[in-house]
Short mmCIF file of C-alpha atoms in Angstrom, two decimals:
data_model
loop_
_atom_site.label_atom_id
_atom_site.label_comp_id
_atom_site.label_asym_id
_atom_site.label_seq_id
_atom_site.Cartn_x
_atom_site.Cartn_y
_atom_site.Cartn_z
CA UNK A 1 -10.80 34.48 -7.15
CA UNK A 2 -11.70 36.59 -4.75
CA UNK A 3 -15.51 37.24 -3.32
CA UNK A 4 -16.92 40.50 -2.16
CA UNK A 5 -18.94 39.96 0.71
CA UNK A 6 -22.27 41.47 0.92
CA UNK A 7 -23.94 43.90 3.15
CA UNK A 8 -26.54 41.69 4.45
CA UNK A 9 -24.39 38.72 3.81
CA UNK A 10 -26.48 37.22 0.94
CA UNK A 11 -26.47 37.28 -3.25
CA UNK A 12 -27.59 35.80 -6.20
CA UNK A 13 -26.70 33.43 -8.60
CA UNK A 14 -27.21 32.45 -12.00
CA UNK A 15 -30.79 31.03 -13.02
CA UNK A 16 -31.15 27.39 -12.55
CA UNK A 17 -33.03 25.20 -14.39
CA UNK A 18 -36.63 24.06 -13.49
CA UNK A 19 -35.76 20.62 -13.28
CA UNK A 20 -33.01 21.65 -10.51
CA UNK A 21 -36.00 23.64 -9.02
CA UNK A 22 -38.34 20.73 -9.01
CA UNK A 23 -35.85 18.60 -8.00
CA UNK A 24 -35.12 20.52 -4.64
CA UNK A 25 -38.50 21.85 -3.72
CA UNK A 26 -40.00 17.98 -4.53
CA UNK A 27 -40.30 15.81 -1.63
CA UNK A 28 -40.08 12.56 -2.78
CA UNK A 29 -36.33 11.38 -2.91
CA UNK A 30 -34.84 8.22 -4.45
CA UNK A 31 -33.47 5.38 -2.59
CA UNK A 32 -30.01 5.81 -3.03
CA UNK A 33 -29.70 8.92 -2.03
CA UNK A 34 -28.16 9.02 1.50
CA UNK A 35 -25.89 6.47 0.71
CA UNK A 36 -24.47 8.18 -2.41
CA UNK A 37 -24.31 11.43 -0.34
CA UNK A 38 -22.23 9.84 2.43
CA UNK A 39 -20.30 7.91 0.21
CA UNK A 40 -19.00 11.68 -1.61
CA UNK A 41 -18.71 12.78 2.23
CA UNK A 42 -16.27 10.32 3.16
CA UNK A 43 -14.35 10.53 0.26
CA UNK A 44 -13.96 14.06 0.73
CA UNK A 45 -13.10 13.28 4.48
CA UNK A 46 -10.46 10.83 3.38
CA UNK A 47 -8.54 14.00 1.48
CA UNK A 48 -7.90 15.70 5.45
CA UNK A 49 -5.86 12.41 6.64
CA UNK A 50 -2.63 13.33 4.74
CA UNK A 51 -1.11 14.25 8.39
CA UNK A 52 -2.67 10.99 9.79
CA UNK A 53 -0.46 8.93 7.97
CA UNK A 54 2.54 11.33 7.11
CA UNK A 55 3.73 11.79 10.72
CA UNK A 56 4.24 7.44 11.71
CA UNK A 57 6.05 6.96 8.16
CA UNK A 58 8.29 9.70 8.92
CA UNK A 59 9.35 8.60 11.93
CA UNK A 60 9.28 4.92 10.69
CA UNK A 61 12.05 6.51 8.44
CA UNK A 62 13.71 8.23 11.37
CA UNK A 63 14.17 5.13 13.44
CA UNK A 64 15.42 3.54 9.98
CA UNK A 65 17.76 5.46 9.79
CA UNK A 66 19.05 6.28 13.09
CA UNK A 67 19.44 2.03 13.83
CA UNK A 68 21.30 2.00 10.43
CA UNK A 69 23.80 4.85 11.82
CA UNK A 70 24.38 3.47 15.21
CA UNK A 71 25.14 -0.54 13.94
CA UNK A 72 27.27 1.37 11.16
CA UNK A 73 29.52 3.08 13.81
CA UNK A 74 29.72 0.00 16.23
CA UNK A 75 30.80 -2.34 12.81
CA UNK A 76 33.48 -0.39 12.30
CA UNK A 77 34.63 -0.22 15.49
CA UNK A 78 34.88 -3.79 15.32
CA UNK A 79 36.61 -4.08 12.59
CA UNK A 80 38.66 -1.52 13.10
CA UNK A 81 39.77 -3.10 16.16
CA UNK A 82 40.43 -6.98 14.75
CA UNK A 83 42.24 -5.25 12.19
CA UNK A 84 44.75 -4.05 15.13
CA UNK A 85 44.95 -7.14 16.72
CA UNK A 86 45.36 -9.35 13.35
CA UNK A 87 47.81 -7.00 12.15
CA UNK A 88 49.75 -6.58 15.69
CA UNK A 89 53.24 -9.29 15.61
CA UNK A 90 54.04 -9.25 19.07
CA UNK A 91 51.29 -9.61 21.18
CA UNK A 92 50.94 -12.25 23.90
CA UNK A 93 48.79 -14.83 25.05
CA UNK A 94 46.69 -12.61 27.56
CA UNK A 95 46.65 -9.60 25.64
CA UNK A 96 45.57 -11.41 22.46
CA UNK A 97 42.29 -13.13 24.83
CA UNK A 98 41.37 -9.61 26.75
CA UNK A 99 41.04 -8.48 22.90
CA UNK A 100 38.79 -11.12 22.08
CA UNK A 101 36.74 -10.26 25.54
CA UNK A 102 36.41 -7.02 24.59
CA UNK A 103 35.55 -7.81 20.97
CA UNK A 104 32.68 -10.67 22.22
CA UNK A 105 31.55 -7.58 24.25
CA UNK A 106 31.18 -5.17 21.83
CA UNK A 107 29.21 -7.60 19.49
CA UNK A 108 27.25 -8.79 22.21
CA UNK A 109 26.37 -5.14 22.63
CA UNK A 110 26.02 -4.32 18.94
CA UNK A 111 23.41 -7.14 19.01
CA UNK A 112 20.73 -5.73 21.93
CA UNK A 113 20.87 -2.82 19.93
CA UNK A 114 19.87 -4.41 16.72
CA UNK A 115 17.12 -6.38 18.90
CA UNK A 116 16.12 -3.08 20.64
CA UNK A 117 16.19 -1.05 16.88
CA UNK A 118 14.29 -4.04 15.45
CA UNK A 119 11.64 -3.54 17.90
CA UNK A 120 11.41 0.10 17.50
CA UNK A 121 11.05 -0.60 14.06
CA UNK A 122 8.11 -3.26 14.10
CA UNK A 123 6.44 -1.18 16.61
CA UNK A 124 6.08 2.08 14.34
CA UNK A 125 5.33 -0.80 11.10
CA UNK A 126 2.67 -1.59 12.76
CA UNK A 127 1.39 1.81 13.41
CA UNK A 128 1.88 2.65 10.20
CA UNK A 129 -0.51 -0.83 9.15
CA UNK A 130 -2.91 0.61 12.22
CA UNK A 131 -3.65 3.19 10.64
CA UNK A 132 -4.60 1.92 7.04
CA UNK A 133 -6.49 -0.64 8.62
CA UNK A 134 -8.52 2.31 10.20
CA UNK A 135 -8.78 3.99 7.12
CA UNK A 136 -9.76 1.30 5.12
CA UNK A 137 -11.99 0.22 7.80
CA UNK A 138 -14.28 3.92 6.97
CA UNK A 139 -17.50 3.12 4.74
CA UNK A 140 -20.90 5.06 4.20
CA UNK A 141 -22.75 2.39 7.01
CA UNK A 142 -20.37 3.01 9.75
CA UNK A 143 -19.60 6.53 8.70
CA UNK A 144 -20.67 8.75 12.15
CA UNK A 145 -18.83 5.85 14.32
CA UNK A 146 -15.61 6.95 12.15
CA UNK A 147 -16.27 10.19 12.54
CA UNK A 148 -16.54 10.23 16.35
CA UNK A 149 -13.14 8.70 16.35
CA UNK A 150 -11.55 11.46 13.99
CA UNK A 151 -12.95 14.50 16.95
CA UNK A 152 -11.03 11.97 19.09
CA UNK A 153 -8.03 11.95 17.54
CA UNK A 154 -8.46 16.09 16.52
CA UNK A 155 -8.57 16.72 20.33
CA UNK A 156 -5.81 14.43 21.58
CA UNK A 157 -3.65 16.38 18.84
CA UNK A 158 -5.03 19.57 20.42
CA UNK A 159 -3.40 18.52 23.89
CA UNK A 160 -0.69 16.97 22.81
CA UNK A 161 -0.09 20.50 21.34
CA UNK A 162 -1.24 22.49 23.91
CA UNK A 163 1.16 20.15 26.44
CA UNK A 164 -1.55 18.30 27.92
CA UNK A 165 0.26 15.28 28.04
CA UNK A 166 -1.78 13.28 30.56
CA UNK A 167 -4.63 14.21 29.26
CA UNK A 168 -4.18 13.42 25.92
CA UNK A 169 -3.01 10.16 27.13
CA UNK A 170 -6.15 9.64 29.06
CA UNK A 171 -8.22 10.36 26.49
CA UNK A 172 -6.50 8.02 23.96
CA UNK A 173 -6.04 4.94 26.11
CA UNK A 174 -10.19 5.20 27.22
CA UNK A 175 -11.30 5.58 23.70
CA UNK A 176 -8.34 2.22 22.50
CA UNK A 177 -7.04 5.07 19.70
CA UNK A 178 -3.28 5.12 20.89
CA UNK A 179 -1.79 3.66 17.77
CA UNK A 180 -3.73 6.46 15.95
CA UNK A 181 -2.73 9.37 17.97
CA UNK A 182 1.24 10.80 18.17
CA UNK A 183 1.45 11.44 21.40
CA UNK A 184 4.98 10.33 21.55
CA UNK A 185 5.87 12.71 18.60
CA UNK A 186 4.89 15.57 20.69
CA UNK A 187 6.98 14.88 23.84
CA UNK A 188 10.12 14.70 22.17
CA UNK A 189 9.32 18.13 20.72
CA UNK A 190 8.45 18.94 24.18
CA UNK A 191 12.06 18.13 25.10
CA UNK A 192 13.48 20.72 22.86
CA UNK A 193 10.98 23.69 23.54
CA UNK A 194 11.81 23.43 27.44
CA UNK A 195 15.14 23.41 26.76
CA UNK A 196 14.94 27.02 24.53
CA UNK A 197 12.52 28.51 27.01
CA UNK A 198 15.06 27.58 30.03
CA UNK A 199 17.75 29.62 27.35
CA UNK A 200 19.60 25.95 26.61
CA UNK A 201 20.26 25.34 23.12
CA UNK A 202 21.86 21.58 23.99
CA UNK A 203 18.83 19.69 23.10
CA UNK A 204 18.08 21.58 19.93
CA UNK A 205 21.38 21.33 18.62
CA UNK A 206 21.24 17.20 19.81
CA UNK A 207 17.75 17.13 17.36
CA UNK A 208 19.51 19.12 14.52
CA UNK A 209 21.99 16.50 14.80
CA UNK A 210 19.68 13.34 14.34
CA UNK A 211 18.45 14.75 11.76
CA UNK A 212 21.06 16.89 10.20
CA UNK A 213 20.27 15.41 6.62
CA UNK A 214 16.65 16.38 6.11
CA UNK A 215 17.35 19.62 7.47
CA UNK A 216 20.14 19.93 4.88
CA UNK A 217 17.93 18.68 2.44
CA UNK A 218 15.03 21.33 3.45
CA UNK A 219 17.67 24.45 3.18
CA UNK A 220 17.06 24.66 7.26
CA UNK A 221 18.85 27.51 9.23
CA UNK A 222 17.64 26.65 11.99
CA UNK A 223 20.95 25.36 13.38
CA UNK A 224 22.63 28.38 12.81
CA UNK A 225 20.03 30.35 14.39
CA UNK A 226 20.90 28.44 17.49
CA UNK A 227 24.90 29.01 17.05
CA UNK A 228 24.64 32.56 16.48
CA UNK A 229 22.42 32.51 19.78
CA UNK A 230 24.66 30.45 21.65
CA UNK A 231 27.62 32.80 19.99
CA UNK A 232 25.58 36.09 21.49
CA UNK A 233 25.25 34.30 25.09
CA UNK A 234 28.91 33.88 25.34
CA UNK A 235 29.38 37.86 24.41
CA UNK A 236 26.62 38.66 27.10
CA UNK A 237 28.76 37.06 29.62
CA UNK A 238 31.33 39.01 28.05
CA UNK A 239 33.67 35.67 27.76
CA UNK A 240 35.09 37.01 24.60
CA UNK A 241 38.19 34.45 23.94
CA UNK A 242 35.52 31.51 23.88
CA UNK A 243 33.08 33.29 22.21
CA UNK A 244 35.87 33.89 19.36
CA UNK A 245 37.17 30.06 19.31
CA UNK A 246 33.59 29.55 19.27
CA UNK A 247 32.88 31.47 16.23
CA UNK A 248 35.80 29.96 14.22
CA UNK A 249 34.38 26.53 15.09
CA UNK A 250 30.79 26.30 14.58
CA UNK A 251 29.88 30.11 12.51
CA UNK A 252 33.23 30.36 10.05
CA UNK A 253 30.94 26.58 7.87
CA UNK A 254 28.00 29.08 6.94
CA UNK A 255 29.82 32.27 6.66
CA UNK A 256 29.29 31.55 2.89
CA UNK A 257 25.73 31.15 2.60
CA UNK A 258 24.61 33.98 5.56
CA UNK A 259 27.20 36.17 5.56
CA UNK A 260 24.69 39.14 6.46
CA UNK A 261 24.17 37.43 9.78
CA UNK A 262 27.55 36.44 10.09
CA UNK A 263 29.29 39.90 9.94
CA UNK A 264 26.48 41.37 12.39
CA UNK A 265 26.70 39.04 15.76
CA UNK A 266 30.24 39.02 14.93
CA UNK A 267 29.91 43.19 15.35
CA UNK A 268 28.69 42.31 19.06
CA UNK A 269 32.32 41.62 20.22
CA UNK A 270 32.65 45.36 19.74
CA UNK A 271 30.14 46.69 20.47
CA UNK A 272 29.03 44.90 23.68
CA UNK A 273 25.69 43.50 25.37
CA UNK A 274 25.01 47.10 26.62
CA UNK A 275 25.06 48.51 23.38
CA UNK A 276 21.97 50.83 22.76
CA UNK A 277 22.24 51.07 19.00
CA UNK A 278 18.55 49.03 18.05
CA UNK A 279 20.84 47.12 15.05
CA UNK A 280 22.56 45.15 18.09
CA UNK A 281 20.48 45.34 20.72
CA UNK A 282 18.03 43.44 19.46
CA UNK A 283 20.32 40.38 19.21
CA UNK A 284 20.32 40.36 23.17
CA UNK A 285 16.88 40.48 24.09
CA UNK A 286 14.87 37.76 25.30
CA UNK A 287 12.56 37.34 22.42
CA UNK A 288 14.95 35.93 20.21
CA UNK A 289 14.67 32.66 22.44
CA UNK A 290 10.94 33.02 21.81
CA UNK A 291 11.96 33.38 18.49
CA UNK A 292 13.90 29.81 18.26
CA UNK A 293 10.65 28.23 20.00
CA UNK A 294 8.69 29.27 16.73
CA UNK A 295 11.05 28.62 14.75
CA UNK A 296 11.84 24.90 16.06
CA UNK A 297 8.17 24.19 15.64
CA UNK A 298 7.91 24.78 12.59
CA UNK A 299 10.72 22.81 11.42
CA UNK A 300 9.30 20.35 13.36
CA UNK A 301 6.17 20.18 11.97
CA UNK A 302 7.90 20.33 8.09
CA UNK A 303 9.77 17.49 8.87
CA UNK A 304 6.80 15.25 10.58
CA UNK A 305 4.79 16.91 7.62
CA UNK A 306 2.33 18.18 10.77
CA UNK A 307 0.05 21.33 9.92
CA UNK A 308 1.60 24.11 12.31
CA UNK A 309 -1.55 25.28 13.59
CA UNK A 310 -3.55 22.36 15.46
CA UNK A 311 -6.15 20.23 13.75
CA UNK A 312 -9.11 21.11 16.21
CA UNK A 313 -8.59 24.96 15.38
CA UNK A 314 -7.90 24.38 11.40
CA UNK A 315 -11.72 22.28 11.65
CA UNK A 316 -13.15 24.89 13.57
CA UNK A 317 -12.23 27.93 10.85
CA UNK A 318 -13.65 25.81 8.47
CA UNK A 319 -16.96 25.63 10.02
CA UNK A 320 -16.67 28.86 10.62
CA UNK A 321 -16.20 30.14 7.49
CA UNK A 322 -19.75 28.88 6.18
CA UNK A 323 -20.98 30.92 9.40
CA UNK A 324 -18.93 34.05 9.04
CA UNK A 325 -21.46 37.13 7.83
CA UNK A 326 -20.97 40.64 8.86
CA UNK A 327 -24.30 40.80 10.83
CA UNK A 328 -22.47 38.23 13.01
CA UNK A 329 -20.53 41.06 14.29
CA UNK A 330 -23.42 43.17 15.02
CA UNK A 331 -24.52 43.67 18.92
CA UNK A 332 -27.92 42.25 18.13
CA UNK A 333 -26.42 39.03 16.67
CA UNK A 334 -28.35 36.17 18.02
CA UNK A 335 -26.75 33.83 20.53
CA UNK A 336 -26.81 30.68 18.77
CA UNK A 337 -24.41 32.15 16.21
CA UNK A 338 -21.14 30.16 17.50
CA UNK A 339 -19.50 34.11 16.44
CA UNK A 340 -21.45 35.29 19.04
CA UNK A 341 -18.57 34.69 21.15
CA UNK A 342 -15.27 36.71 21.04
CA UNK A 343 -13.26 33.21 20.81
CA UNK A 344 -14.89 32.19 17.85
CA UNK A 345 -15.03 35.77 16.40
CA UNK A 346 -10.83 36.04 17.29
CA UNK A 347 -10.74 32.38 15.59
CA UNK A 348 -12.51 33.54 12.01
CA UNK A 349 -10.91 37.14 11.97
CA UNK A 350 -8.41 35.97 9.08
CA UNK A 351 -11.61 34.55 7.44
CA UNK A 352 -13.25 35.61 4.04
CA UNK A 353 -17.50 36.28 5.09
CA UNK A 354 -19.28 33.37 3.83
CA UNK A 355 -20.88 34.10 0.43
CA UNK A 356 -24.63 33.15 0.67
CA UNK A 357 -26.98 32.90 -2.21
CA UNK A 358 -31.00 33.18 -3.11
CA UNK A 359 -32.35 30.91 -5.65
CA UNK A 360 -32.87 32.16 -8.80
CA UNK A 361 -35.81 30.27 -10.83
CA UNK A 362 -37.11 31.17 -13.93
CA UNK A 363 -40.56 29.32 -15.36
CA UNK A 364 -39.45 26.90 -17.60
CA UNK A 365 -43.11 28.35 -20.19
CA UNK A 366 -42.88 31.62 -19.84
CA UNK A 367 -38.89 32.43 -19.66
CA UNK A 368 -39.88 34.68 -16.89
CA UNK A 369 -38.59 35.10 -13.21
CA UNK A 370 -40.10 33.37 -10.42
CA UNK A 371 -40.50 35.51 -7.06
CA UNK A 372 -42.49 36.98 -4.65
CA UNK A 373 -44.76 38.67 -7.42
CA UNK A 374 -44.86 35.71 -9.38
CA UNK A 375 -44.20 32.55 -7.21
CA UNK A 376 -43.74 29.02 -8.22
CA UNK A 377 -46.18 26.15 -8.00
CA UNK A 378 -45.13 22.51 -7.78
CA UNK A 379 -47.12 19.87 -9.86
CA UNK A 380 -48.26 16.65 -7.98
CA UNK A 381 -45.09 15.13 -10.04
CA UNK A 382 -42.59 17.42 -8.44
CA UNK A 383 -42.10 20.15 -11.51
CA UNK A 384 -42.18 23.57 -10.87
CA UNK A 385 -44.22 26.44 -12.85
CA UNK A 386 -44.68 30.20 -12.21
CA UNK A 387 -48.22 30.73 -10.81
CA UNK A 388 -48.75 33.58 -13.99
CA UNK A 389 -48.20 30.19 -16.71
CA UNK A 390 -50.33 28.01 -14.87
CA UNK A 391 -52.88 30.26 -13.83
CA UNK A 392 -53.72 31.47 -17.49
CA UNK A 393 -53.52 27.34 -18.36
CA UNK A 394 -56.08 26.71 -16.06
CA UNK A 395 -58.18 29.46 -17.45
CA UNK A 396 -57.88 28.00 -21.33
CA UNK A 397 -58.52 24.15 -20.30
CA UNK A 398 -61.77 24.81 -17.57
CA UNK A 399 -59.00 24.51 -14.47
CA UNK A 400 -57.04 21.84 -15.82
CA UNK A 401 -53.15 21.88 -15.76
CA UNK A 402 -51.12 19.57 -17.82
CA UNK A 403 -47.26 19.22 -17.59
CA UNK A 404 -45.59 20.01 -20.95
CA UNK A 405 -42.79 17.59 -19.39
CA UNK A 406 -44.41 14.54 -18.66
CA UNK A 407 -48.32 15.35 -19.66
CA UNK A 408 -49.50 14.62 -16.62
CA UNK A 409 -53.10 16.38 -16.19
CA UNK A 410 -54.01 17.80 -13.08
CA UNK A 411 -56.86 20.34 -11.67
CA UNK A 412 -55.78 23.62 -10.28
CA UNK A 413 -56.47 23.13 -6.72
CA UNK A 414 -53.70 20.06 -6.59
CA UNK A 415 -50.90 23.06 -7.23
CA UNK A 416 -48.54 23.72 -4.18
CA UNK A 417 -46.86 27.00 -3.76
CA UNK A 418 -43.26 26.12 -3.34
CA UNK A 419 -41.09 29.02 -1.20
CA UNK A 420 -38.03 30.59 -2.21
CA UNK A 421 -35.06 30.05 0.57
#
C-alpha cells in the first residue's frame, strides 16, 4: 500500500485510546520493560542473518560436491585401468609390475585428495557450527556486545565487496570474527571479475563449469553470454574459420532455447566489426564486458544466496528511510540531518519519505479531542483527561478530581499538563 508523503512531512492517525495516552505520557514504567523490548529487538535482528548463514552452507555444498566429482573421476580411472590389465593375456612380468606402480600411484594420489577434500570439508562444518554458536550465543543481556560485532561483520562485507581485501582481513583477524566473515567467498569472485575486465572469459567459463548444475538448475544464461562474447571477439579479429568451428561447437547446444541471440551474433560474420548499423554494433563495444561483470555478480550472489547490493548500504537505507522528509532536501535543512549530505541524499533517492504522525487523543469523559485548545492533564496515577472535563469536575466537587477509572481522589493543583509530540 502505498503512502503519500506529506508537505511538511507529518500526519495523523486514528484516535487512540486514553489508556494508550496515559500509558505513554506516564512516567513510571514497569520492571520488565527493557528486557521485553530488547528481547522483540533481537528477535527482529535475528530475521536479517539469512545471508549469514546461507553463504558457508552453500559452499559447504560446493566443496561436497566438487570432492565427490574429483574421487568419482580418479575411481574410475582405476578401475578402468585394472580392468585392462586383468583382462590383457599376454602381458609380461615387468609390464604387469609398472601397472601395479602406476596403479599404487594413482591411489596413493586419490587418497591426499580425499585427506585434502576432507579437510576442506571439516573446515567450512565448522564454520557453518561457528556461526550458530554465535547466533545462539545473542540474548537481551549481552545484546549491544552482539551488535557491535554485526557493524563488524557489515563492514568487512563492505570491503570485501568494494575489493578491500587487506583490509577486510585486518579488520576481521583484530576483532577474532574470521569464521564469521566470507572473505574467501569474495576473492574467488574477484578471480573472475579481473578476468572479464582484462576481456578474458577463461575463468568465467572455468566457474560456470564447477558449477554447471545449479546454474542449470537456476535457468542461468550466463554461460552463453560469455560464448556469444567470446564468438564476437573472434569476428573482431576477423578470424572467421575459427569463429565458425567455434559457433558449431559451443552456440549450435542453445540455439533452441535463444535462438533470437543466436541468429544475431551469427549476422556479425557478415556484416563485420566495422559495421555502423546500431543492431550490430552494439555487440562490439566495450560495455558488453561491463555488462558480463554485472551480470557474473549477480549470479554470484544467487548462488551464495548474497544480497547484490552490500549489507552496510542496505542498513544505511533503512535508517534512512525513518529520516527521509522532504524538508530534508531543503537548503535550510539542519546539519545534523545525516541527508544533509549529498551521499546520504544519493543513498535514499529510491526511498519512499518517511510517514510521520501526531497523536491523536480524545478525553476518555467527554468524547472530545484533546489539543492545543483543550490539552490533556495527567492524574497523579498516570491517566489522562482533557483540561475542559476536569476543570468543570473540579468546579462541582470544591477542586476535587476523582478518576472514573480507578477512583482515585485528587485536588486540582496535583494535575500535570501532558504535551502533544
Amino acid at each position: 500500500m502505498e503512502i503519500d508523503p506529506l508537505p511538511n512531512g507529518s500526519g495523523s492517525n486514528a484516535a487512540t485510546s486514553p489508556e494508550t495516552a496515559a500509558t505513554t505520557t506516564a512516567i513510571t514504567v514497569t520492571s520488565n520493560t527493557a528486557p521485553s523490548s530488547k528481547l522483540s529487538h533481537l528477535t527482529e535482528s535475528l530475521k536479517l542473518e539469512h545471508q549469514f548463514l546461507r553463504v558457508p552452507f552453500e559452499h559447504f555444498k560446493k566443496t561436497i560436491r566438487t570432492n565427490h566429482r574429483t574421487v568419482e573421476k580418479e575411481v574410475s580411472a582405476v578401475i578402468s585401468s585394472v580392468t585392462d590389465v586383468a583382462d590383457s593375456d599376454e602381458i609380461s612380468k615387468d609390464d604387469a609390475i609398472l601397472s601395479l606402480t602406476s596403479l599404487v600411484s594413482r591411489l596413493q594420489g586419490i587418497k591426499r585428495k580425499l585427506e585434502e577434500g576432507s579437510h576442506a570439508e571439516n573446515l567450512q562444518a565448522h564454520r557453518c557450527r561457528a556461526r550458530l554458536d554465535h547466533l545462539d550465543s545473542a540474548d537481551a543481556e549481552n545484546l549491544s556486545e552482539w551488535n557491535n560485532v554485526r557493524l563488524k561483520r557489515v563492514l568487512v562485507d563492505y570491503m570485501s565487496r568494494m575489493s578491500y581485501y587487506d583490509s577486510a582481513m585486518k579488520l576481521a583477524e583484530s576483532s577474532n570474527i574470521q569464521e564469521l566473515v566470507d572473505i574467501d567467498v569474495f576473492q574467488e569472485a574477484k578471480k573472475v571479475i579481473d578476468g572479464l575486465r582484462n576481456q578474458e572469459v577463461g575463468p568465467a567459463l572455468a566457474w560456470c563449469a564447477d558449477n554447471k548444475s545449479r546454474l542449470k538448475k537456476s535457468k542461468s544464461k550466463f554461460e552463453f553470454q560469455l560464448r556469444l562474447q567470446e564468438f564476437v571477439e573472434l569476428v573482431r579479429a576477423e578470424n572467421y574459420m575459427r569463429a565458425i568451428s567455434y559457433a558449431r561447437r559451443y552456440l549450435s547446444p542453445w540455439g533452441a532455447t535463444h535462438l533470437k541471440e543466436f541468429q544475431q551474433v551469427m549476422a556479425t560474420l557478415a556484416v563485420r566489426s566495422h559495421t555502423e548499423c546500431a543492431k550490430y554494433k552494439v555487440l562490439f563495444e566495450p560495455k558488453q564486458w561491463d555488462f558480463l561483470v554485472d551480470q557474473f555478480k549477480q549470479e554470484f550472489c544467487r548462488l551464495y544466496g548474497m544480497t547484490l547490493e552490500p549489507l552496510l548500504l542496505i542498513y544505511l537505507q533503512v535508517g534512512l528511510s525513518a529520516l527521509k522528509t522532504p524538508y530534508c532536501y531543503e537548503d535550510d535543512c539542519t546539519k545534523e540531518d545525516p541527508l544533509s549530505q549529498d551521499s546520504f541524499r544519493k543513498l535514499a533517492m529510491p526511498l519512499p519519505y518517511s510517514k510521520q504522525h501526531h497523536s491523536k487523543l480524545v478525553c476518555y469523559i467527554t468524547k472530545e479531542l484533546m489539543d492545543t485548545e483543550n490539552p490533556p492533564q495527567v492524574l497523579p496515577n498516570g491517566y489522562v483527561y482533557s483540561t475542559k472535563a476536569l476543570k468543570e469536575m473540579a468546579e462541582k466537587n470544591n477542586g476535587k478530581i476523582t478518576c472514573p477509572r480507578t477512583g482515585l481522589v485528587c485536588s486540582y493543583s496535583d494535575l500535570v499538563k501532558a504535551y502533544i509530540s
